[in-house]
Structures are given as C-alpha cells and as structure tokens.
CSV table of C-alpha atoms and ligand atoms in Angstrom, one decimal:
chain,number,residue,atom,x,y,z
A,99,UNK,CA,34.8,68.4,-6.4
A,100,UNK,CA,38.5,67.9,-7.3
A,101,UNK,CA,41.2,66.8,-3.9
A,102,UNK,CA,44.0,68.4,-3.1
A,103,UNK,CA,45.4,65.6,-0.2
A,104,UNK,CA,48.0,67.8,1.9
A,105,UNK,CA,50.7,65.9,4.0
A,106,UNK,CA,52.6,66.9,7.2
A,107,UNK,CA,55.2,65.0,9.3
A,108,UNK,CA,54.9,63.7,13.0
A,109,UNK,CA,57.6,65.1,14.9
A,110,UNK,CA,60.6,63.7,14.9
A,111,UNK,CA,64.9,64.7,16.3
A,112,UNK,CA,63.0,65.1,20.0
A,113,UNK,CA,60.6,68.0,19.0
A,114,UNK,CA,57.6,68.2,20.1
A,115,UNK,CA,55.6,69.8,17.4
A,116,UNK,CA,56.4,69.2,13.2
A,117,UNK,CA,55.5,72.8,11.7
A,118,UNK,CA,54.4,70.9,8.4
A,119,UNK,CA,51.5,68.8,10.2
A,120,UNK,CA,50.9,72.0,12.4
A,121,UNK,CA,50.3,74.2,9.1
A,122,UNK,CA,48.3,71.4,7.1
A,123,UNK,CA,45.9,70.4,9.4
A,124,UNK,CA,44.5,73.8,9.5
A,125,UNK,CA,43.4,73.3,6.2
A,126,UNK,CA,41.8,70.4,6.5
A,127,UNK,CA,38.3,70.4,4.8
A,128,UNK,CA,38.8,73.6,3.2
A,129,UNK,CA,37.3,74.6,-0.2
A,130,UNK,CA,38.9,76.8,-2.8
A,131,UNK,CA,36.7,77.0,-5.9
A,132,UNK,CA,36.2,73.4,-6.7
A,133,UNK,CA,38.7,72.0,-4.6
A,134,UNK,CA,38.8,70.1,-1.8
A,135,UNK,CA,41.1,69.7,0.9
A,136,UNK,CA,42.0,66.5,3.0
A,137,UNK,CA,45.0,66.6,5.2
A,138,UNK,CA,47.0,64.0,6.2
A,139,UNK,CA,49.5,63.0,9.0
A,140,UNK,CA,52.9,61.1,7.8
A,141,UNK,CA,55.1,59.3,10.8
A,142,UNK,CA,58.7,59.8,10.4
A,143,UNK,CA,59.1,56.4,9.5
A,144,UNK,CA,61.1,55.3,6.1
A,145,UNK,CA,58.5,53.2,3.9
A,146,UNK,CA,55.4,53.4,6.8
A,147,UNK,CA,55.5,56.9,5.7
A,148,UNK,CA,55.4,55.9,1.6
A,149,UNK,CA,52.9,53.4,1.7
A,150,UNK,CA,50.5,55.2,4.0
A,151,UNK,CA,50.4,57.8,1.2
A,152,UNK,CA,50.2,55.7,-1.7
A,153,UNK,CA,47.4,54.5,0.5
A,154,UNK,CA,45.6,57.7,0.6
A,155,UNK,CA,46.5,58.2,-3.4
A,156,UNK,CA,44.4,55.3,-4.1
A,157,UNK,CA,41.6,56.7,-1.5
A,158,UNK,CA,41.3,59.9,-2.4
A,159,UNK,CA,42.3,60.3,-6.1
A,160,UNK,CA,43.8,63.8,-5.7
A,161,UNK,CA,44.5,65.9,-8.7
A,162,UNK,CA,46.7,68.1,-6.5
A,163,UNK,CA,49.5,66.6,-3.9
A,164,UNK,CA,51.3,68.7,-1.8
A,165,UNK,CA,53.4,67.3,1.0
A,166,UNK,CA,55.4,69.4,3.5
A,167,UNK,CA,58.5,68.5,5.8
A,168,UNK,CA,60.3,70.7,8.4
A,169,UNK,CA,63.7,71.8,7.3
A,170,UNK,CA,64.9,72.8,10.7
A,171,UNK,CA,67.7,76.2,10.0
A,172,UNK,CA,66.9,76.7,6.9
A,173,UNK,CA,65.8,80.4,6.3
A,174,UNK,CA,63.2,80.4,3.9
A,175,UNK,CA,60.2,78.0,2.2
A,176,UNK,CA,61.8,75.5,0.1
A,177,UNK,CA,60.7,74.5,-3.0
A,178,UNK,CA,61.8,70.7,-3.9
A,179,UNK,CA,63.0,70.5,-7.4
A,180,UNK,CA,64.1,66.7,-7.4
A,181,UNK,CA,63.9,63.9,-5.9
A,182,UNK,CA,66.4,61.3,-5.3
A,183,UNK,CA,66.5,57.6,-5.1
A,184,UNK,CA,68.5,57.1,-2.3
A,185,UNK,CA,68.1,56.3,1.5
A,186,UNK,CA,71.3,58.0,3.9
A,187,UNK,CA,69.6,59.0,7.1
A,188,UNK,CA,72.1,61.4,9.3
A,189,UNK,CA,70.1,59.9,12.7
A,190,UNK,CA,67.1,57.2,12.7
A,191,UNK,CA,63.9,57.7,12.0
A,192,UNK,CA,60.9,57.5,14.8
A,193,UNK,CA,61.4,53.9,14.3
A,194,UNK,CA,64.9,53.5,15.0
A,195,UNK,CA,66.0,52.8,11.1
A,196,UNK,CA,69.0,54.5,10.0
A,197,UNK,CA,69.2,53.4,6.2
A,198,UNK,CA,72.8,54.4,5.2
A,199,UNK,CA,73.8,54.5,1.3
A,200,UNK,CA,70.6,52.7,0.3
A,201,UNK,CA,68.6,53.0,-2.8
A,202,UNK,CA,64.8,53.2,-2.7
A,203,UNK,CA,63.9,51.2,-5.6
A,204,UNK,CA,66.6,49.5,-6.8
A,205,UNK,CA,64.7,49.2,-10.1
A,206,UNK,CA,64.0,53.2,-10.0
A,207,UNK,CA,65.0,56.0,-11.8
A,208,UNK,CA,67.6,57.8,-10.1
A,209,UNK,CA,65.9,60.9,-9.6
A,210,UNK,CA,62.5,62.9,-10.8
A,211,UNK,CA,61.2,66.7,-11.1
A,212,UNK,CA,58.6,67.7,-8.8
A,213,UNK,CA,55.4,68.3,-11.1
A,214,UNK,CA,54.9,71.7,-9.0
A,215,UNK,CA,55.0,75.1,-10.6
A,216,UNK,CA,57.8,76.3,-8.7
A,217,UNK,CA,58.8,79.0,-10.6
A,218,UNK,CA,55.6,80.3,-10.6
A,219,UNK,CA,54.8,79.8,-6.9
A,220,UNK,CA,58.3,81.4,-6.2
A,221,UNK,CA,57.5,84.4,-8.0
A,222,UNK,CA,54.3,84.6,-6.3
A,223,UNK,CA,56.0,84.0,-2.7
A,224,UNK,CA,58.5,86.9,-3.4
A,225,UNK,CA,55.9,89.4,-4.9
A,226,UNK,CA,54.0,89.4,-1.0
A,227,UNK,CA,57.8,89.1,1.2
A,228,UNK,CA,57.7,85.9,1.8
A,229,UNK,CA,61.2,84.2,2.2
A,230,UNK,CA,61.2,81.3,-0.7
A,231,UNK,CA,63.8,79.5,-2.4
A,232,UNK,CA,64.2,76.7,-5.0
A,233,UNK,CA,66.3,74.0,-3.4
A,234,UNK,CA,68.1,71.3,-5.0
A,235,UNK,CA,67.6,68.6,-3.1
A,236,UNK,CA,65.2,67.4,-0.2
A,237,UNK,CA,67.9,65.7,1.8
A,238,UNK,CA,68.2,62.1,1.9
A,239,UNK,CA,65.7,61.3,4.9
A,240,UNK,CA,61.7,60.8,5.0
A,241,UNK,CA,61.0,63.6,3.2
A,242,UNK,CA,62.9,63.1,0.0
A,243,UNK,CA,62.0,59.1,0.5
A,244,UNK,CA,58.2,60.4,0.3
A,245,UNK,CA,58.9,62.7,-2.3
A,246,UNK,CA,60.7,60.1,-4.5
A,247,UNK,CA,58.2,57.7,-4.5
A,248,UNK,CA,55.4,60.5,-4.5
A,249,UNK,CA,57.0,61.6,-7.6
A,250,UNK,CA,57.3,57.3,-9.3
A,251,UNK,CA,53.7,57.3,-8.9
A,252,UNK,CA,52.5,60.2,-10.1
A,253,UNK,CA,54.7,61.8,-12.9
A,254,UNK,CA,52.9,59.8,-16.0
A,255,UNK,CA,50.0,60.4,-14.3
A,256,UNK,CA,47.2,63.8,-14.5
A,257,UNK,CA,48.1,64.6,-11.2
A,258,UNK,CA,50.4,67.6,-10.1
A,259,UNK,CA,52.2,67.4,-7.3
A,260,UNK,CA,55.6,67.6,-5.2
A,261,UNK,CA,57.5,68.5,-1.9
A,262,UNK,CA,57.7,71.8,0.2
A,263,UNK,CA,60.5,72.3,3.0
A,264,UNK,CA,59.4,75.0,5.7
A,265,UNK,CA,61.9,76.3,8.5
A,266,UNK,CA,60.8,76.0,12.0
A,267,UNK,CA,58.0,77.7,13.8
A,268,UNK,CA,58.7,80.6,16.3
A,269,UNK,CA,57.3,78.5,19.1
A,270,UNK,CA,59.9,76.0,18.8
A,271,UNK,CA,62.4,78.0,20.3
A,272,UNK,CA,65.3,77.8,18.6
A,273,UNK,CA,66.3,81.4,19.4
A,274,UNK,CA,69.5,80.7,17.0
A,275,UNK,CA,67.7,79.2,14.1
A,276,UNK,CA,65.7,81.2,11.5
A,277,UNK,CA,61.9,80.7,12.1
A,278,UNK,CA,58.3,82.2,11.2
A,279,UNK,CA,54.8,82.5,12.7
A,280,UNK,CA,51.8,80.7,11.7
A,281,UNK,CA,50.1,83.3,10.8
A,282,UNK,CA,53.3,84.0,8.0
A,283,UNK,CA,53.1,79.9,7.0
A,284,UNK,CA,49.2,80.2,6.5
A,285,UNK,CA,49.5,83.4,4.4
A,286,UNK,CA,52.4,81.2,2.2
A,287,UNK,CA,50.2,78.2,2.2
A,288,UNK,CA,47.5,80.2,0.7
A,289,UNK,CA,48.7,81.8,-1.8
A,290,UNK,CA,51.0,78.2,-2.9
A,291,UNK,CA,47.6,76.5,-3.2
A,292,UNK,CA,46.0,78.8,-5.2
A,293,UNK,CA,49.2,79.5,-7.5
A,294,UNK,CA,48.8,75.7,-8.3
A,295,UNK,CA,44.9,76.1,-9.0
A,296,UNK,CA,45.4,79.0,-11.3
A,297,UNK,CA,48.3,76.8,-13.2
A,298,UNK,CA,45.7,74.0,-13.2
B,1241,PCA,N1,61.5,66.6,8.0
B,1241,PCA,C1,62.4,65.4,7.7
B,1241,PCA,C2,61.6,64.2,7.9
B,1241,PCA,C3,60.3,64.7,8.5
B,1241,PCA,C4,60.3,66.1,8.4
B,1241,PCA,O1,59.4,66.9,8.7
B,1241,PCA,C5,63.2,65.5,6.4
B,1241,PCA,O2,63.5,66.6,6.0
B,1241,PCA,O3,63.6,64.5,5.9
C-alpha cells in the first residue's frame, strides 16, 4: 500500500471551523486502488505547523502529499503553483507571531514549483463545473510557509506533492463571500486525488 498523507488547518482569524481540515478528515483511512489515506491536522502556527509535517513525512513515507488551506473570498479551488521563501503575516498566527518581511530559510531557494499536476487536475475540475483556478502565489502566511518547506523536502525526492487553497464553506456564513458545500468540496477532492493517481 502506497500513502497519500492529506493536511488541513486548525482554525484560525476567529472562525470556528477550517474547511481544509473539515474536507480532509473525511477521507481519512480511505483506499483508492493501492492507496492509502492518512489525514492530518496542521495548527496555524508558523514552524509548529512545518515541523509537525516533516514529522509525519518521516512517519508515513507518503508518495502523494496534498495539503489544503482555506483562502477565505476567494471564488474558486486554487491550485498553488509556487512557493515562496518568505514569512509576512497580515495578522498573527494562533500563536500570536506576526513574522513581517522574514525569510524561511535564509539558506533557501527563493521559491519552488508545486510537484502537482495542476494542469491536469484543472482540466479535470472544469470538465465536471467545478470552479478551479491556477494561483500564483499561496500568500505569505502558514500555508505558503508549509508549502515552502513541503516543497524543500520533497522536490529531489519520488514524492509528488503540493498546496491546494479552497474558499469557505457555506456554513461559515459569510453571506458576502463566495462559498461551496461539502458535498461540492468532496466531489473536487475526489476527482484531485484520483487525477494525481492516474498521473502517477
Ligand atoms: N489558511 C491560511 C493559514 C491556514 C489556512 O487555512 C493561509 O492561507 O495562509
């Protein structure tokens, strides 16, 4: 059996719920072909957040990592090309750190691709009406700090893997901001994961 390790965020901003951790937990234990799945819970904490999945790298020796982040307002799934080094946190983390201007690693690359297929999960997204996008750049908060250093360990390395954005969840109510059901996420998580097994 082969791992795919799937991340989600605690909540964090004063929300209650994180739709990532919401939408990867149901998938915990699942198995597609020969893959299994293990999901994990990140805190919204800069570095906690790293090391605790470079903890579960070593643990579980995926060959698939996805990790997942709410993008509150944004209006579609977002597919992470790159990742930055660089800390600049707009309000602090669930630990009270507000890194400003900061690098990562100051010994780091400045930025890597995600080892997703995004093109080919976007194209798959679109064909069933499901609102994706390829996105530039994953912010400068937790999730593109856990994306960065996701993307230092693994991109000499067999394993595929990268970062996905997802707007809220209708029971967040934010009657202003774009948002989708679970049922829509599920359907989009589905059909991600088994674009990345068919690529594998
Ligand atoms: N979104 C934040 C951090 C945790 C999350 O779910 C981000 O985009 O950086």
């Amino acid at each position: 059996m082969k791992i795919i390790l799937l991340t989600g965020f605690e909540p964090f901003g004063g929300e209650s719920i994180n739709p990532s951790w919401e939408l990867v937990k149901l998938f915990d234990n699942q198995v597609i072909n020969d893959y299994r799945i293990i999901s994990k819970e990140l805190p919204t904490v800069f570095y906690e957040s790293s090391a605790l999945l470079l903890k579960y790298l070593k643990e579980y020796e995926p060959r698939i990592v996805l990790c997942f982040g709410q993008a509150g307002g944004s209006n579609s799934i977002r597919l992470e090309r790159v990742a930055v080094n660089v800390n600049d946190a707009r309000i602090p983390d669930n630990k009270g750190n507000q890194p400003l201007d900061e690098l990562i690693d100051s010994n780091g690359s400045v930025a890597y691709f995600t080892k997703l297929p995004i093109r080919l999960i976007y194209d798959k997204l679109t064909d069933n009406n499901l609102p994706v996008s390829i996105s530039l750049s994953a912010g400068s908060y937790v999730c593109n700090h856990v994306f960065y250093q996701l993307m230092q360990v693994i991109h000499d390395k067999d394993i595929i893997g990268g970062f996905i954005h997802i707007p809220y969840l209708n029971i967040q109510n934010k009657p202003n901001h774009f948002n989708m059901s679970m049922d829509e996420l599920q359907k989009a998580l589905d059909i991600i994961l088994k674009s990345i097994i068919d690529y594998d």
